[in-house]
Amino acid sequence: MRFLGYFEQICSIPHCSYQAQKLGEFLLEFSKSRGFDTKIDENFNIHAIKGKPKVCLQAHYDMVCVGEAPKIELENDGEFLSAKNSTLGADNGIGLAIIMDIMDEAQDLEVLFTSDEEVGLIGANAFAGEICAPALLNLDSEDDSEVIIGCAGGLLAEFRREFEPCELGLGELFSSSVSENLSTGLLSIESSHSTSIENSTQNSSNLNTNYCESSENFGTGLLSNESSHSTSAENSTQNNSNLNTNYYELSCHGLEGGHSGMQIAKNIPNAIKELAHFAKNHGANILAMSGGDRDNAIPTWAKALVSASSKLQSKGLVKAKKLDLLGAKELFAKLCDDDLKNPIIMKSNSADFTRNSRIPMKSNSADFTRNSRNSRIPLLNDFLLALPHGVLGWDEGLGLPKTSANLAIVRTSLTSKDENARIAFSVQIYARSSSQEELAKLKNSYEAISELAGFQSSFGASSIPWEPEQSEFATSVLNALQKYRPNAKITAIHAGLECGCLSAKMKQKGKKLVACSIGPNISGAHTINERCEIKSAKIIAQVVRDVLKNA
């Protein structure tokens, strides 16, 4: 079958989420060259029709890029497809390839290639066209013994709070005697050769100016003139004691990771949670942190700058490394640099979504400012531990999670590069549920937790659950699949699929669209361990042909 060759072509074209336009252009020209009446909408969805179709085949053309992706070095051992040091993109590249193979010969077929599925079903949610066929077969599932007729909805949330450096105990790192040159950034490291460890130690023990005692060094925080009446002598003493703080780098790397829906029930360690628990258990305070890559992937890594009054030693999944003052400053700068390289990007379902940019978000306060009602500044580790992660509810009937949450991404950044800089701490979490009511309850819980901790909560792209609905079409797909997989069954999954929102859109237009989803065996999706079983992919390709033949 030619689909393996098409998949190799797909792998050669960069198509990370938000950056898949080149693959979109390739698919557009491919569809036209096969005689399909083809259109592309403003959200880069590609809709192609030929003849009088009875079935619409659908797949998305973006992928989750982890590791060295979008550079994909395809590996084929005869049994499995995989990629060297990156995600493979079989989710959903194999589905695309199977459809392309069928388009070479089809006379009556409808095809919909959607954009940016991996970042909130953006393309499908914004699709304004009309699907002509009465049935839709999605090729984005990952188990060849299942016909999917329902999926979870999703809710993406971000929490953010800005701190004065001294609120986090970072005054020592911001002292002018430690970083005299503010012209290129508050935390600019002039040259590690010109600042020896001995000089760094001497500066930290003989500071002429205590940053945290001078309200001129920052704007409107707890220690400014505006709020000095609420700052006790005890707090001032505490800030002075920061000069003798022990700094450590905590890191947690190389964890298994996995799809935040399909694999959330496997109790895979979350690097962000592991690091936060370590800090809490050893009396360390998180001062800055970066971790996680994608909201739909369980975090495989996290790194933090922490302070501790006692010696920390590596234990379990977490490594601890002691830092001098200069090392702490360098690590803080690197963690902030991680935010510039891999920023948290909230997603929107709106048609005017701007790619590669942060978008305005509705929030529960006017801006990301400190909640003045909180006299106690909560530890960042406490906030991370308070946020839920894992399975939150179980569906006994379907034997899969009903509700879950993935604590996905943490970033630290500076609001500016001058003496008025504040430190912004951002957290992103993605929840799933087969119940819209449960998603609404989670949203309420998120807002309550964030307000108690003085954070602002904002909500990005969301999708409604696709409630399971049996149909003759799903039964026909099951019958075709059972020829090769006798134990195949009809079920639902705890992940997002585009079938639900596409069916709902057609319903709004007064048209009934039945839908289901199938796909080959794919393991490790959204991680560098992703692989696809070749034999299984061949079976799915034949099942699709059988379904079209019998439609």
Short mmCIF file of N, CA, C and O in Angstrom, two decimals, residues 347-433:
data_model
loop_
_atom_site.label_atom_id
_atom_site.label_comp_id
_atom_site.label_asym_id
_atom_site.label_seq_id
_atom_site.Cartn_x
_atom_site.Cartn_y
_atom_site.Cartn_z
N LYS A 347 -5.06 29.11 23.77
CA LYS A 347 -5.70 28.90 22.48
C LYS A 347 -7.12 29.45 22.48
O LYS A 347 -7.77 29.51 23.50
N SER A 348 -7.56 29.81 21.30
CA SER A 348 -8.89 30.38 21.14
C SER A 348 -9.66 29.58 20.11
O SER A 348 -9.09 29.06 19.16
N ASN A 349 -10.97 29.48 20.29
CA ASN A 349 -11.81 28.84 19.29
C ASN A 349 -12.31 29.84 18.26
O ASN A 349 -13.02 29.49 17.33
N SER A 350 -11.97 31.10 18.42
CA SER A 350 -12.54 32.13 17.54
C SER A 350 -11.88 32.11 16.18
O SER A 350 -10.74 31.72 16.01
N ALA A 351 -12.63 32.58 15.18
CA ALA A 351 -12.14 32.56 13.80
C ALA A 351 -10.99 33.52 13.59
O ALA A 351 -10.19 33.35 12.69
N ASP A 352 -10.88 34.55 14.44
CA ASP A 352 -9.83 35.55 14.24
C ASP A 352 -8.58 35.23 15.05
O ASP A 352 -7.80 36.10 15.37
N PHE A 353 -8.42 33.96 15.39
CA PHE A 353 -7.24 33.54 16.16
C PHE A 353 -5.96 33.92 15.43
O PHE A 353 -5.82 33.68 14.24
N THR A 354 -5.02 34.52 16.14
CA THR A 354 -3.74 34.91 15.56
C THR A 354 -2.69 33.89 15.95
O THR A 354 -2.42 33.70 17.13
N ARG A 355 -2.09 33.24 14.99
CA ARG A 355 -1.10 32.20 15.27
C ARG A 355 0.18 32.81 15.82
O ARG A 355 0.54 33.93 15.52
N ASN A 356 0.89 31.95 16.61
CA ASN A 356 2.20 32.32 17.14
C ASN A 356 2.17 33.58 18.00
O ASN A 356 3.10 34.35 18.03
N SER A 357 1.08 33.81 18.68
CA SER A 357 1.02 34.98 19.55
C SER A 357 0.14 34.69 20.74
O SER A 357 -0.74 33.85 20.69
N ARG A 358 0.40 35.40 21.80
CA ARG A 358 -0.49 35.31 22.96
C ARG A 358 -1.77 36.07 22.63
O ARG A 358 -1.73 37.09 21.95
N ILE A 359 -2.89 35.60 23.10
CA ILE A 359 -4.15 36.26 22.78
C ILE A 359 -4.80 36.77 24.05
O ILE A 359 -4.58 36.23 25.13
N PRO A 360 -5.61 37.83 23.96
CA PRO A 360 -6.29 38.34 25.14
C PRO A 360 -7.22 37.27 25.71
O PRO A 360 -7.85 36.53 24.96
N MET A 361 -7.28 37.21 27.03
CA MET A 361 -8.11 36.20 27.66
C MET A 361 -9.06 36.84 28.66
O MET A 361 -8.70 37.79 29.34
N LYS A 362 -10.27 36.31 28.70
CA LYS A 362 -11.19 36.77 29.73
C LYS A 362 -10.67 36.31 31.07
O LYS A 362 -10.19 35.20 31.22
N SER A 363 -10.79 37.15 32.08
CA SER A 363 -10.23 36.79 33.37
C SER A 363 -11.09 37.33 34.49
O SER A 363 -12.03 38.08 34.28
N ASN A 364 -10.74 36.94 35.72
CA ASN A 364 -11.57 37.33 36.84
C ASN A 364 -11.09 38.60 37.52
O ASN A 364 -11.50 38.92 38.61
N SER A 365 -10.17 39.33 36.88
CA SER A 365 -9.77 40.65 37.37
C SER A 365 -9.23 41.46 36.22
O SER A 365 -8.95 40.93 35.16
N ALA A 366 -9.06 42.73 36.43
CA ALA A 366 -8.72 43.62 35.32
C ALA A 366 -7.36 43.34 34.74
O ALA A 366 -7.15 43.43 33.55
N ASP A 367 -6.37 43.00 35.56
CA ASP A 367 -5.05 42.70 35.04
C ASP A 367 -4.34 41.75 36.00
O ASP A 367 -4.86 41.38 37.03
N PHE A 368 -3.13 41.34 35.62
CA PHE A 368 -2.38 40.38 36.42
C PHE A 368 -1.66 41.07 37.57
O PHE A 368 -0.44 41.11 37.62
N THR A 369 -2.37 41.65 38.49
CA THR A 369 -1.75 42.32 39.62
C THR A 369 -1.98 41.53 40.89
O THR A 369 -2.84 40.67 40.97
N ARG A 370 -1.19 41.86 41.89
CA ARG A 370 -1.26 41.12 43.14
C ARG A 370 -2.60 41.33 43.83
O ARG A 370 -3.15 42.41 43.83
N ASN A 371 -3.14 40.26 44.40
CA ASN A 371 -4.38 40.35 45.15
C ASN A 371 -4.06 40.97 46.51
O ASN A 371 -3.50 40.33 47.38
N SER A 372 -4.42 42.24 46.70
CA SER A 372 -4.02 42.97 47.90
C SER A 372 -4.70 42.46 49.16
O SER A 372 -4.28 42.78 50.25
N ARG A 373 -5.75 41.64 48.98
CA ARG A 373 -6.44 41.14 50.17
C ARG A 373 -5.64 40.07 50.89
O ARG A 373 -5.93 39.73 52.03
N ASN A 374 -4.68 39.47 50.22
CA ASN A 374 -3.91 38.40 50.83
C ASN A 374 -2.70 38.95 51.57
O ASN A 374 -1.78 39.46 50.95
N SER A 375 -2.69 38.84 52.88
CA SER A 375 -1.54 39.31 53.64
C SER A 375 -0.42 38.29 53.60
O SER A 375 0.74 38.63 53.77
N ARG A 376 -0.73 37.03 53.39
CA ARG A 376 0.28 35.98 53.33
C ARG A 376 0.60 35.67 51.87
O ARG A 376 -0.28 35.42 51.08
N ILE A 377 1.86 35.72 51.51
CA ILE A 377 2.28 35.37 50.17
C ILE A 377 2.45 33.85 50.11
O ILE A 377 3.32 33.30 50.78
N PRO A 378 1.62 33.14 49.38
CA PRO A 378 1.70 31.67 49.39
C PRO A 378 2.95 31.17 48.70
O PRO A 378 3.43 31.75 47.74
N LEU A 379 3.51 30.09 49.20
CA LEU A 379 4.64 29.46 48.56
C LEU A 379 4.20 28.91 47.21
O LEU A 379 3.11 28.36 47.08
N LEU A 380 5.06 29.02 46.22
CA LEU A 380 4.72 28.53 44.89
C LEU A 380 4.52 27.01 44.91
O LEU A 380 3.68 26.49 44.20
N ASN A 381 5.32 26.30 45.75
CA ASN A 381 5.12 24.86 45.82
C ASN A 381 3.74 24.51 46.35
O ASN A 381 3.12 23.55 45.91
N ASP A 382 3.22 25.30 47.32
CA ASP A 382 1.89 25.03 47.86
C ASP A 382 0.82 25.17 46.77
O ASP A 382 -0.11 24.36 46.68
N PHE A 383 0.97 26.19 45.93
CA PHE A 383 -0.01 26.40 44.87
C PHE A 383 0.03 25.25 43.87
O PHE A 383 -1.02 24.73 43.46
N LEU A 384 1.22 24.81 43.50
CA LEU A 384 1.33 23.69 42.56
C LEU A 384 0.76 22.41 43.14
O LEU A 384 0.15 21.61 42.43
N LEU A 385 0.97 22.20 44.43
CA LEU A 385 0.43 20.99 45.07
C LEU A 385 -1.08 21.06 45.23
O LEU A 385 -1.76 20.03 45.25
N ALA A 386 -1.63 22.26 45.33
CA ALA A 386 -3.08 22.41 45.50
C ALA A 386 -3.83 22.14 44.19
O ALA A 386 -5.00 21.73 44.22
N LEU A 387 -3.17 22.37 43.06
CA LEU A 387 -3.83 22.15 41.77
C LEU A 387 -3.96 20.65 41.50
O LEU A 387 -3.02 19.89 41.72
N PRO A 388 -5.11 20.20 41.01
CA PRO A 388 -5.32 18.76 40.80
C PRO A 388 -4.55 18.24 39.60
O PRO A 388 -4.33 18.94 38.62
N HIS A 389 -4.16 16.97 39.68
CA HIS A 389 -3.58 16.27 38.54
C HIS A 389 -3.96 14.80 38.64
O HIS A 389 -3.90 14.20 39.70
N GLY A 390 -4.34 14.21 37.51
CA GLY A 390 -4.68 12.79 37.48
C GLY A 390 -6.17 12.57 37.29
O GLY A 390 -6.93 13.47 36.93
N VAL A 391 -6.59 11.34 37.55
CA VAL A 391 -8.01 10.97 37.40
C VAL A 391 -8.81 11.53 38.56
O VAL A 391 -8.48 11.28 39.72
N LEU A 392 -9.86 12.27 38.25
CA LEU A 392 -10.70 12.88 39.29
C LEU A 392 -12.07 12.20 39.39
O LEU A 392 -12.79 12.45 40.36
N GLY A 393 -12.41 11.40 38.42
CA GLY A 393 -13.68 10.68 38.44
C GLY A 393 -13.64 9.54 37.45
O GLY A 393 -12.96 9.64 36.42
N TRP A 394 -14.34 8.44 37.75
CA TRP A 394 -14.27 7.24 36.92
C TRP A 394 -15.65 6.86 36.40
O TRP A 394 -16.64 6.93 37.14
N ASP A 395 -15.71 6.46 35.13
CA ASP A 395 -16.96 5.99 34.53
C ASP A 395 -16.97 4.47 34.58
O ASP A 395 -16.27 3.80 33.80
N GLU A 396 -17.73 3.90 35.52
CA GLU A 396 -17.75 2.45 35.70
C GLU A 396 -18.33 1.74 34.48
O GLU A 396 -17.88 0.63 34.12
N GLY A 397 -19.31 2.35 33.84
CA GLY A 397 -19.93 1.72 32.69
C GLY A 397 -18.98 1.55 31.52
O GLY A 397 -18.96 0.49 30.88
N LEU A 398 -18.20 2.59 31.23
CA LEU A 398 -17.27 2.53 30.11
C LEU A 398 -15.89 2.03 30.50
O LEU A 398 -15.07 1.70 29.64
N GLY A 399 -15.62 1.99 31.81
CA GLY A 399 -14.33 1.51 32.27
C GLY A 399 -13.18 2.43 31.91
O GLY A 399 -12.08 1.98 31.58
N LEU A 400 -13.43 3.74 31.99
CA LEU A 400 -12.39 4.73 31.69
C LEU A 400 -12.64 5.99 32.51
O LEU A 400 -13.70 6.15 33.12
N PRO A 401 -11.66 6.88 32.57
CA PRO A 401 -11.86 8.09 33.37
C PRO A 401 -13.06 8.91 32.88
O PRO A 401 -13.30 9.02 31.68
N LYS A 402 -13.77 9.47 33.83
CA LYS A 402 -14.86 10.39 33.50
C LYS A 402 -14.33 11.82 33.49
O LYS A 402 -14.65 12.62 32.61
N THR A 403 -13.50 12.14 34.49
CA THR A 403 -12.94 13.49 34.62
C THR A 403 -11.48 13.39 35.03
O THR A 403 -11.11 12.54 35.85
N SER A 404 -10.65 14.24 34.46
CA SER A 404 -9.23 14.24 34.81
C SER A 404 -8.66 15.63 34.62
O SER A 404 -9.27 16.51 34.01
N ALA A 405 -7.45 15.82 35.14
CA ALA A 405 -6.74 17.09 34.96
C ALA A 405 -5.26 16.79 34.74
O ALA A 405 -4.71 15.86 35.34
N ASN A 406 -4.64 17.58 33.89
CA ASN A 406 -3.20 17.45 33.63
C ASN A 406 -2.51 18.77 33.97
O ASN A 406 -2.71 19.77 33.29
N LEU A 407 -1.75 18.78 35.07
CA LEU A 407 -0.92 19.94 35.41
C LEU A 407 0.23 19.94 34.42
O LEU A 407 1.17 19.16 34.53
N ALA A 408 0.16 20.82 33.41
CA ALA A 408 0.93 20.62 32.19
C ALA A 408 2.19 21.47 32.05
O ALA A 408 3.22 20.97 31.63
N ILE A 409 2.09 22.76 32.34
CA ILE A 409 3.20 23.66 32.04
C ILE A 409 3.37 24.68 33.17
O ILE A 409 2.38 25.19 33.70
N VAL A 410 4.62 24.98 33.50
CA VAL A 410 4.97 26.05 34.44
C VAL A 410 6.04 26.91 33.79
O VAL A 410 6.98 26.38 33.19
N ARG A 411 5.92 28.22 33.89
CA ARG A 411 6.93 29.12 33.37
C ARG A 411 7.14 30.29 34.33
O ARG A 411 6.20 30.73 35.01
N THR A 412 8.37 30.80 34.37
CA THR A 412 8.72 32.00 35.12
C THR A 412 9.23 33.03 34.13
O THR A 412 9.97 32.69 33.21
N SER A 413 8.85 34.29 34.31
CA SER A 413 9.32 35.33 33.39
C SER A 413 9.45 36.65 34.14
O SER A 413 8.93 36.82 35.24
N LEU A 414 10.17 37.57 33.52
CA LEU A 414 10.29 38.93 34.03
C LEU A 414 9.37 39.84 33.24
O LEU A 414 9.28 39.74 32.01
N THR A 415 8.69 40.76 33.93
CA THR A 415 7.79 41.67 33.24
C THR A 415 8.53 42.76 32.48
O THR A 415 7.98 43.38 31.57
N SER A 416 9.79 43.01 32.85
CA SER A 416 10.61 43.99 32.14
C SER A 416 12.07 43.71 32.47
O SER A 416 12.38 42.85 33.29
N LYS A 417 12.97 44.45 31.82
CA LYS A 417 14.40 44.27 32.06
C LYS A 417 15.00 45.54 32.65
O LYS A 417 15.98 46.09 32.16
N ASP A 418 14.39 46.03 33.71
CA ASP A 418 14.93 47.20 34.40
C ASP A 418 14.70 47.04 35.89
O ASP A 418 14.25 45.98 36.35
N GLU A 419 14.98 48.08 36.65
CA GLU A 419 14.89 47.99 38.11
C GLU A 419 13.46 47.85 38.61
O GLU A 419 13.24 47.58 39.78
N ASN A 420 12.47 48.05 37.73
CA ASN A 420 11.07 47.92 38.14
C ASN A 420 10.50 46.55 37.80
O ASN A 420 9.29 46.34 37.86
N ALA A 421 11.33 45.61 37.42
CA ALA A 421 10.87 44.29 36.99
C ALA A 421 10.12 43.58 38.11
O ALA A 421 10.48 43.65 39.28
N ARG A 422 9.07 42.89 37.70
CA ARG A 422 8.35 41.98 38.58
C ARG A 422 8.53 40.58 38.01
O ARG A 422 8.85 40.39 36.84
N ILE A 423 8.30 39.60 38.85
CA ILE A 423 8.47 38.20 38.44
C ILE A 423 7.08 37.61 38.22
O ILE A 423 6.23 37.63 39.12
N ALA A 424 6.83 37.10 37.02
CA ALA A 424 5.54 36.49 36.69
C ALA A 424 5.66 34.98 36.72
O ALA A 424 6.58 34.40 36.13
N PHE A 425 4.75 34.35 37.42
CA PHE A 425 4.72 32.90 37.55
C PHE A 425 3.43 32.42 36.90
O PHE A 425 2.34 32.83 37.29
N SER A 426 3.54 31.58 35.85
CA SER A 426 2.38 31.12 35.09
C SER A 426 2.27 29.61 35.11
O SER A 426 3.28 28.91 35.01
N VAL A 427 1.06 29.12 35.22
CA VAL A 427 0.79 27.68 35.27
C VAL A 427 -0.36 27.37 34.32
O VAL A 427 -1.36 28.11 34.28
N GLN A 428 -0.22 26.29 33.55
CA GLN A 428 -1.30 25.89 32.66
C GLN A 428 -1.73 24.47 33.00
O GLN A 428 -0.90 23.59 33.25
N ILE A 429 -3.04 24.26 32.98
CA ILE A 429 -3.61 22.95 33.31
C ILE A 429 -4.74 22.66 32.33
O ILE A 429 -5.47 23.56 31.92
N TYR A 430 -4.82 21.40 31.90
CA TYR A 430 -5.87 21.01 30.95
C TYR A 430 -6.73 19.92 31.57
O TYR A 430 -6.23 18.87 32.00
N ALA A 431 -8.03 20.18 31.64
CA ALA A 431 -8.98 19.23 32.22
C ALA A 431 -9.82 18.58 31.13
O ALA A 431 -10.10 19.20 30.10
N ARG A 432 -10.24 17.36 31.38
CA ARG A 432 -11.13 16.65 30.45
C ARG A 432 -12.27 16.03 31.24
O ARG A 432 -12.10 15.62 32.39
N SER A 433 -13.43 15.93 30.60
CA SER A 433 -14.55 15.23 31.22
C SER A 433 -15.59 14.87 30.17
O SER A 433 -15.75 15.60 29.18
#
